Coordinates of N, CA, C and O in Angstrom, one line a residue:
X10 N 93.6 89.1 114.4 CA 94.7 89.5 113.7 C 95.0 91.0 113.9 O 94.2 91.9 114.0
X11 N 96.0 91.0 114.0 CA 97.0 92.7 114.1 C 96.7 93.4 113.0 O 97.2 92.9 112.0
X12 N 95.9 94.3 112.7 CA 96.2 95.5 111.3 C 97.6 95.3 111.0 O 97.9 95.1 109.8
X13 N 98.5 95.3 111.8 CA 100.3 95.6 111.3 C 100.3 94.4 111.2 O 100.0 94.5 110.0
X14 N 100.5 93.4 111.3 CA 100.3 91.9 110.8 C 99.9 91.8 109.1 O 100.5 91.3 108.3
X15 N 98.7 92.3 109.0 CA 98.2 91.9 107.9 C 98.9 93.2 107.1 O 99.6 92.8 106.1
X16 N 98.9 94.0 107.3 CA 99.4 95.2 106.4 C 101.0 94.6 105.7 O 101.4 94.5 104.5
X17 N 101.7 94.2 107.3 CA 102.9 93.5 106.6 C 102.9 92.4 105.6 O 104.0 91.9 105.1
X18 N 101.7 91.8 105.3 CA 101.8 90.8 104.4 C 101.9 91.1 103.6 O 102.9 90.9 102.9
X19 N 100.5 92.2 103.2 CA 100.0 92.7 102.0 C 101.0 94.0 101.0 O 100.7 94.7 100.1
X20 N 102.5 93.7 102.0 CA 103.3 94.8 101.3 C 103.8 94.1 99.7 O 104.0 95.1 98.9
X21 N 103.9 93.5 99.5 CA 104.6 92.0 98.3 C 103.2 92.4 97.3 O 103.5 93.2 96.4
X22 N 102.1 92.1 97.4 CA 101.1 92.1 96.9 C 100.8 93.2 96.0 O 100.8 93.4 94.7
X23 N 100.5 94.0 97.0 CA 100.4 95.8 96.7 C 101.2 96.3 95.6 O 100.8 96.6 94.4
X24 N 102.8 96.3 96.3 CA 103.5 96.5 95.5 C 104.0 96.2 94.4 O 104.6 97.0 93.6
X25 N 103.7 94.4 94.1 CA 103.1 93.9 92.3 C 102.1 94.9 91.8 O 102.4 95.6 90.9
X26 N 100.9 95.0 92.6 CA 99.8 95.9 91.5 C 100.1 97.2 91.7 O 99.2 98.0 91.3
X27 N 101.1 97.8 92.1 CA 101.6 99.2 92.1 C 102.0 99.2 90.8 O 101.5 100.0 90.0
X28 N 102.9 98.4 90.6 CA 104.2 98.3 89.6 C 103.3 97.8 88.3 O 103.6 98.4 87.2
X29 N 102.3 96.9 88.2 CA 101.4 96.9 87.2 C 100.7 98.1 86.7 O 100.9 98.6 85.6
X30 N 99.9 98.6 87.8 CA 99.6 99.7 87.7 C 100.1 101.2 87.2 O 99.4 102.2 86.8
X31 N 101.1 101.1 87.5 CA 102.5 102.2 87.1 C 102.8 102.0 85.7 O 103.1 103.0 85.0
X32 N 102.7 100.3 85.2 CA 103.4 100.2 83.5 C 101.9 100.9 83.1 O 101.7 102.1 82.8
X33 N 101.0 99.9 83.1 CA 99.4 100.3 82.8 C 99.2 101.6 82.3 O 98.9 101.8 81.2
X34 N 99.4 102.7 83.1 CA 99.6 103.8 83.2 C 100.0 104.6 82.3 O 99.4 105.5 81.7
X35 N 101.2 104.3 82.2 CA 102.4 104.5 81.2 C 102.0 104.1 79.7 O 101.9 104.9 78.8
X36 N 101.8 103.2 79.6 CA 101.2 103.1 78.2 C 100.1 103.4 78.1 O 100.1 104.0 77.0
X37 N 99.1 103.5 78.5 CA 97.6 104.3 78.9 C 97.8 105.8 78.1 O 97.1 106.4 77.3
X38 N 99.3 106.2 78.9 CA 99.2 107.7 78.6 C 100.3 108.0 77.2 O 100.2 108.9 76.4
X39 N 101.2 107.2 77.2 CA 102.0 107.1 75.7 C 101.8 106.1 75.0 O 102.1 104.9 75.3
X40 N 101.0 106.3 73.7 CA 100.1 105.9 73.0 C 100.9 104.9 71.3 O 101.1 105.3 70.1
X41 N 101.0 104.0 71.7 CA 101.7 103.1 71.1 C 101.3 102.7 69.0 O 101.5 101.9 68.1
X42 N 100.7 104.0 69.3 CA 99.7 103.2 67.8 C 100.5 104.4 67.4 O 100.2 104.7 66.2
X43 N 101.6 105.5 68.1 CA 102.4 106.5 67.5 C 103.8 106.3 67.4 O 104.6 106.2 68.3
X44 N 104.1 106.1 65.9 CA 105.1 105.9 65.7 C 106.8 106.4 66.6 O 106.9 107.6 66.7
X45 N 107.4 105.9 67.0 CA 108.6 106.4 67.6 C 108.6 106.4 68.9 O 109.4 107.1 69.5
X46 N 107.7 105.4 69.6 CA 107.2 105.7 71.3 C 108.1 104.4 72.0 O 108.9 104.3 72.9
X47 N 107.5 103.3 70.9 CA 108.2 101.7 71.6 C 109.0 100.9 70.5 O 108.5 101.2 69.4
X48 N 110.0 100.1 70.6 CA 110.5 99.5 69.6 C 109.4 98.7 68.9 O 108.2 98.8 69.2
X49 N 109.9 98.0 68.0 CA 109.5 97.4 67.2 C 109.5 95.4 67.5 O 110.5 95.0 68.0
X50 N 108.6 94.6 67.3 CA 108.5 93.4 67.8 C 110.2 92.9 66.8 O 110.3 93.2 65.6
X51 N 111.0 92.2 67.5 CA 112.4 92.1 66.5 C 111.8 90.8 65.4 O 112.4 90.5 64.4
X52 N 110.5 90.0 65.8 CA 110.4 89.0 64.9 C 109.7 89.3 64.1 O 109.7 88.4 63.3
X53 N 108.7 90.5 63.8 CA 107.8 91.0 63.0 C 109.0 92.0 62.6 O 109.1 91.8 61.3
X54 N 110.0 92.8 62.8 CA 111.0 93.5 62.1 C 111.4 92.8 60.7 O 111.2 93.2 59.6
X55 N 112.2 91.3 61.5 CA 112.9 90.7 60.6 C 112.1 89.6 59.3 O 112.1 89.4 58.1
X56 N 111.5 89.2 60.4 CA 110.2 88.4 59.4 C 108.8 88.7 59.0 O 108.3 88.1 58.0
X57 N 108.3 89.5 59.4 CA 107.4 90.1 58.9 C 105.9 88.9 59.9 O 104.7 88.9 59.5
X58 N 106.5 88.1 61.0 CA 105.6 87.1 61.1 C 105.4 88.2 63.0 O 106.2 88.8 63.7
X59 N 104.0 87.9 63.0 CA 103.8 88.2 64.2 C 103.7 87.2 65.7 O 103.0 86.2 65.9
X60 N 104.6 87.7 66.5 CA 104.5 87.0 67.5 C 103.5 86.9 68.6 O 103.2 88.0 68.9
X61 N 102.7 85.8 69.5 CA 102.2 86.0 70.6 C 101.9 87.4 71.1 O 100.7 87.8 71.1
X62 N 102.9 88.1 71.5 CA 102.3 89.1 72.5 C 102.8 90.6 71.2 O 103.3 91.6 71.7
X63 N 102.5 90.5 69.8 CA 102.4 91.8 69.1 C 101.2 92.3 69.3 O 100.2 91.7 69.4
X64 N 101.3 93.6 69.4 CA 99.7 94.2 69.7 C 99.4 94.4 70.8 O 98.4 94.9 71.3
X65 N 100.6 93.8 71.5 CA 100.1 93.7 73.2 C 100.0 95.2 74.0 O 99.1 95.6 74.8
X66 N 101.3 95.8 73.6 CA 101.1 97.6 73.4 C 100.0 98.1 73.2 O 99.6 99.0 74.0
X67 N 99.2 97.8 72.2 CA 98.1 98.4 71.5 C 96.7 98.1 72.6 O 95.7 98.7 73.1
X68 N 97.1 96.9 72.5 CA 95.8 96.2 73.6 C 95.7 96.4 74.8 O 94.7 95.9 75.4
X69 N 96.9 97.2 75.8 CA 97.2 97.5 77.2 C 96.6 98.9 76.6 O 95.4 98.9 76.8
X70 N 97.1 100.0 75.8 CA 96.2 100.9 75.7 C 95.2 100.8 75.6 O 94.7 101.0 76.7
X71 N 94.5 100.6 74.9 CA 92.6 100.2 74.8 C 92.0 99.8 76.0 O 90.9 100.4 76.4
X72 N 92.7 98.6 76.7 CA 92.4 98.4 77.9 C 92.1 99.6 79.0 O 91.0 99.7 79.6
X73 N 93.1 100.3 79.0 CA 93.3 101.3 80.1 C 92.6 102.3 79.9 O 92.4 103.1 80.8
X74 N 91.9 102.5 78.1 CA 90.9 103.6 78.4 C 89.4 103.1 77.8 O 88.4 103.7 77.2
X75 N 89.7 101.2 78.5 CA 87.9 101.3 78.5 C 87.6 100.7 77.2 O 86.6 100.0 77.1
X76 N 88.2 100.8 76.3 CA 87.7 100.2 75.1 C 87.8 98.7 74.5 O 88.3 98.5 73.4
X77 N 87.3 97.5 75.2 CA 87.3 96.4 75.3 C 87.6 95.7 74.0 O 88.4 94.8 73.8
X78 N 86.6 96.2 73.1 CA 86.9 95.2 71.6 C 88.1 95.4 71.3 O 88.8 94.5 71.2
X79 N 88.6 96.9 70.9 CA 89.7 97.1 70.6 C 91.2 96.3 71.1 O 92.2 96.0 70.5
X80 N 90.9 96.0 72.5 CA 92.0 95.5 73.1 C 91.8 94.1 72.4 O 92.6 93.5 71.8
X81 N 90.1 93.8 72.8 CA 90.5 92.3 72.2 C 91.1 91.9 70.7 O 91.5 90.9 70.1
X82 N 91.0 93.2 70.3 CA 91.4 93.3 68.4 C 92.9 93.5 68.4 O 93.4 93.0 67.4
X83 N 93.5 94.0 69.0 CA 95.2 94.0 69.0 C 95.3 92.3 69.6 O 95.3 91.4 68.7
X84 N 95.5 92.0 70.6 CA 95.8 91.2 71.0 C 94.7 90.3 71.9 O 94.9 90.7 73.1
X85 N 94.1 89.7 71.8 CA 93.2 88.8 72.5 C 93.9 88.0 73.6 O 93.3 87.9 74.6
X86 N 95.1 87.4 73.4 CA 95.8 86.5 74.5 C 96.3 87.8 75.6 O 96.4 87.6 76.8
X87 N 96.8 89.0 74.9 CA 97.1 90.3 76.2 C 95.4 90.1 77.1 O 95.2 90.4 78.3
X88 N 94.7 89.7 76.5 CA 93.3 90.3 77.1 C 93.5 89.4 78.6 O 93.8 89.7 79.7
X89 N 93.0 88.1 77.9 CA 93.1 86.9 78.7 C 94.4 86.8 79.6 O 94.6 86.1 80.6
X90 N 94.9 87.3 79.3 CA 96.6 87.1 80.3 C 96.1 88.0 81.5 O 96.2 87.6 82.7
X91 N 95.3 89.9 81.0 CA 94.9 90.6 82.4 C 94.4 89.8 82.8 O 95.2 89.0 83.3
X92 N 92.8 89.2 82.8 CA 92.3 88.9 83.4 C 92.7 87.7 84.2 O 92.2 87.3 85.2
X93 N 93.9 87.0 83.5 CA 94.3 85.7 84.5 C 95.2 86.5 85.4 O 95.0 86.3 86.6
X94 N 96.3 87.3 85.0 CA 96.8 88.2 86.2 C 95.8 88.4 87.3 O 96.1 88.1 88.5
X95 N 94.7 89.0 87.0 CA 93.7 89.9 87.9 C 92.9 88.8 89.0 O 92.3 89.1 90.0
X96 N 92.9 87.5 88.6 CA 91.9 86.5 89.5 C 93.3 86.1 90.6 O 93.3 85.9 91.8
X97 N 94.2 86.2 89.8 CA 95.9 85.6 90.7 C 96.3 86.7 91.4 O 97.0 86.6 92.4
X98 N 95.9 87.7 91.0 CA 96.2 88.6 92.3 C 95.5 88.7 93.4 O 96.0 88.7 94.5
X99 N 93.7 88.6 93.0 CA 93.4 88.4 94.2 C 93.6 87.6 95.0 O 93.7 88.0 96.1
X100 N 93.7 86.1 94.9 CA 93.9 84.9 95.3 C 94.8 85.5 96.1 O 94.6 85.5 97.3
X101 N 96.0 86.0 95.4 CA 97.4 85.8 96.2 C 97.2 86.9 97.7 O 97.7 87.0 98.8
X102 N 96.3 87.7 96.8 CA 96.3 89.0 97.9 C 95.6 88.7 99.3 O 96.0 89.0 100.4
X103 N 94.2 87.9 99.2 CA 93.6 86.7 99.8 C 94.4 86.1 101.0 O 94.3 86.3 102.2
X104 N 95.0 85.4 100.3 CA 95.5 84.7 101.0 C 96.8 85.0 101.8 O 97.0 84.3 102.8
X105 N 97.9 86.1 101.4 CA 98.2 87.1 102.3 C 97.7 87.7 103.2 O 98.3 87.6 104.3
X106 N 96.5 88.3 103.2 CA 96.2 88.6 104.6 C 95.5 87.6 105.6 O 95.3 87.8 106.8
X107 N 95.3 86.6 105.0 CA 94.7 85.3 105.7 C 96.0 84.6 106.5 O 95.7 84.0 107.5
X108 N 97.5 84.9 106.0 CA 98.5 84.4 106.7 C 98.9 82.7 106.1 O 99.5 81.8 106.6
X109 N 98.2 82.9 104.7 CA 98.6 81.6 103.6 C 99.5 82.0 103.1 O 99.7 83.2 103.1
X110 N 100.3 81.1 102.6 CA 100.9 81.0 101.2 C 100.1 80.6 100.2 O 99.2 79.9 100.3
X111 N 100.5 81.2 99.2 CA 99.5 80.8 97.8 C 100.3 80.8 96.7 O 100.6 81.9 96.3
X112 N 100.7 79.4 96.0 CA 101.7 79.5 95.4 C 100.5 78.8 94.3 O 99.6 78.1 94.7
X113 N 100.8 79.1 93.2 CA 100.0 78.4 92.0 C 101.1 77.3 91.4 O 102.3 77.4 91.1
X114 N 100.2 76.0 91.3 CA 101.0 75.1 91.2 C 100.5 74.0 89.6 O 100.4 72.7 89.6
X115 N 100.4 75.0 88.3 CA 99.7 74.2 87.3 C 100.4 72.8 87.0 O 101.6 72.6 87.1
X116 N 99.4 71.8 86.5 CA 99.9 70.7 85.8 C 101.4 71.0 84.6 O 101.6 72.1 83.9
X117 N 102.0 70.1 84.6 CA 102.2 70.3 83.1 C 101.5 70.1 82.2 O 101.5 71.0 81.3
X118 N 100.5 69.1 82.0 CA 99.2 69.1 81.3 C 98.7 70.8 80.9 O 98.4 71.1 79.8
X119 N 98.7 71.8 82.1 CA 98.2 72.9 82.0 C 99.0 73.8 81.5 O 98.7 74.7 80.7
X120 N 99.8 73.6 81.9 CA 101.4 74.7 81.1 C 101.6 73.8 79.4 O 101.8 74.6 78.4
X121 N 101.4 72.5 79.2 CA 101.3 72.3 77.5 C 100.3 73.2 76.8 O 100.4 73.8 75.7
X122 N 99.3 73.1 77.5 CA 97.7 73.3 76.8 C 97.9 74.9 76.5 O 97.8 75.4 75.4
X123 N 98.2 75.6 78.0 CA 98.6 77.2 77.5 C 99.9 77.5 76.6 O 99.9 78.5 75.9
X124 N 101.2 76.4 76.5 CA 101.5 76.8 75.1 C 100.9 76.6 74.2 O 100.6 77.6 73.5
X125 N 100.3 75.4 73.9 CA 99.6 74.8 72.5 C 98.8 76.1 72.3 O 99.1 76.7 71.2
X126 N 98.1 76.6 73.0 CA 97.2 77.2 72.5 C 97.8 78.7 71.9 O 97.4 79.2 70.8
X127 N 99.0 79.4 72.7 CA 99.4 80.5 72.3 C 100.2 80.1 71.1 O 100.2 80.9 70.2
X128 N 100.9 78.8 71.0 CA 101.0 78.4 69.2 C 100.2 78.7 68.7 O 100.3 79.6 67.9
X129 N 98.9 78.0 69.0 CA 97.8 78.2 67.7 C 97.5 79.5 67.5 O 97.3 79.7 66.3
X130 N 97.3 80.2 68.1 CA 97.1 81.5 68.6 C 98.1 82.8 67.5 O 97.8 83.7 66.8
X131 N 99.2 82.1 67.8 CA 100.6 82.9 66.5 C 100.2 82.0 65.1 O 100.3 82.7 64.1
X132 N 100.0 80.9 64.8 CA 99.8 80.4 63.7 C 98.5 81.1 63.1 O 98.4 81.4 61.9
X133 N 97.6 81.2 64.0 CA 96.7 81.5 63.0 C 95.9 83.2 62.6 O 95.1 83.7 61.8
X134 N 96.7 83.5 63.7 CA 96.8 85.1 63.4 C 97.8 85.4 62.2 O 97.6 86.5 61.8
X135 N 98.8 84.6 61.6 CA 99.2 84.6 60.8 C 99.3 84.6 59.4 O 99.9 85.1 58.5
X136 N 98.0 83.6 59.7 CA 97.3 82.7 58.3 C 96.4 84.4 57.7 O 96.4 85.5 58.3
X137 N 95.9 83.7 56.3 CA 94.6 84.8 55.8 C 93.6 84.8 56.5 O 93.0 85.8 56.9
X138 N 93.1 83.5 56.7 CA 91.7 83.2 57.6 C 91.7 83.7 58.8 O 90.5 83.9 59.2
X139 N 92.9 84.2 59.6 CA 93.2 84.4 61.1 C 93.4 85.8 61.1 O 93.8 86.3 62.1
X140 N 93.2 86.4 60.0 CA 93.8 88.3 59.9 C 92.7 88.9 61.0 O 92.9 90.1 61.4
X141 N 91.8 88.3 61.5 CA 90.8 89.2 62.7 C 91.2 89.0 63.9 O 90.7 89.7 64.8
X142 N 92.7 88.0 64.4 CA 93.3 88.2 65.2 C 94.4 88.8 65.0 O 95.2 88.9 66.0
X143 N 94.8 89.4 63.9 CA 96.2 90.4 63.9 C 96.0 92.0 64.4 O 94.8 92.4 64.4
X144 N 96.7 92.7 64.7 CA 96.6 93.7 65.6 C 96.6 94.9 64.0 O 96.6 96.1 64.1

C-alpha cells in the first residue's frame, strides 16, 4: 500500500476525531456546572423532567479532566455513548486504511433494546429511587 493511499482514506476518519476532539475541548475548557455558559435542557426548563442526555455537559466535562465517577454521575448513558463512539472509531478508522468499508449495520432488535433502555434510563433517573442517576 501507498502512504498516500492510506493517508487519503484516513482523511474522513481523522477529521470526525478532530471535530470530536475540538467539541471535547471546548467544554473541557468552558465549564458547564457555570451558570450562563450553555442553554438550558427545553424539557427540564418546561417540565422540570430530565431528559436522556441532561448532564451530558456536565459529564463531557468530567470526562475531559480525568474524573470518571463524576462523569458517570452526571450522565452515565454520555459515558457509555464515548466509549461506543471510541470502539466505532477505531473500527472505522481500521478499516479505512485496510481499504474496507465499515458500515455498522445493527439489528432492529438492537436499535429497540438501545431505546428501551435509554427509556428506562430517563424513567428512572426520574423516579426517587433513581435520584443517583440524576446529574
Amino acid at each position: 500500500m501507498r502512504p498516500q493511499a492510506v493517508a487519503k482514506r484516513l482523511l474522513v476518519p481523522v477529521g470526525v476525531l478532530g471535530s470530536v476532539v475540538a467539541a471535547f475541548a471546548y467544554v473541557g475548557s468552558v465549564d458547564p456546572n457555570e451558570p450562563g455558559h450553555y442553554p438550558t435542557c427545553p424539557l427540564l426548563a418546561l417540565t422540570g423532567i430530565l431528559c436522556p442526555g441532561c448532564g451530558g455537559l456536565r459529564s463531557a466535562h468530567a470526562f475531559v479532566h480525568g474524573d470518571l465517577l463524576t462523569a458517570l454521575g452526571a450522565n452515565a448513558a454520555a459515558v457509555v455513548g464515548y466509549v461506543v463512539f471510541a470502539v466505532g472509531w477505531v473500527a472505522w478508522t481500521v478499516a479505512s486504511a485496510r481499504g474496507r468499508a465499515w458500515r455498522p449495520n445493527p439489528s432492529s432488535a438492537q436499535l429497540w433494546t438501545v431505546g428501551a433502555l435509554l427509556a428506562v434510563f430517563s424513567v428512572v433517573r426520574n423516579l426517587p429511587f433513581g435520584a443517583w442517576l440524576a446529574p
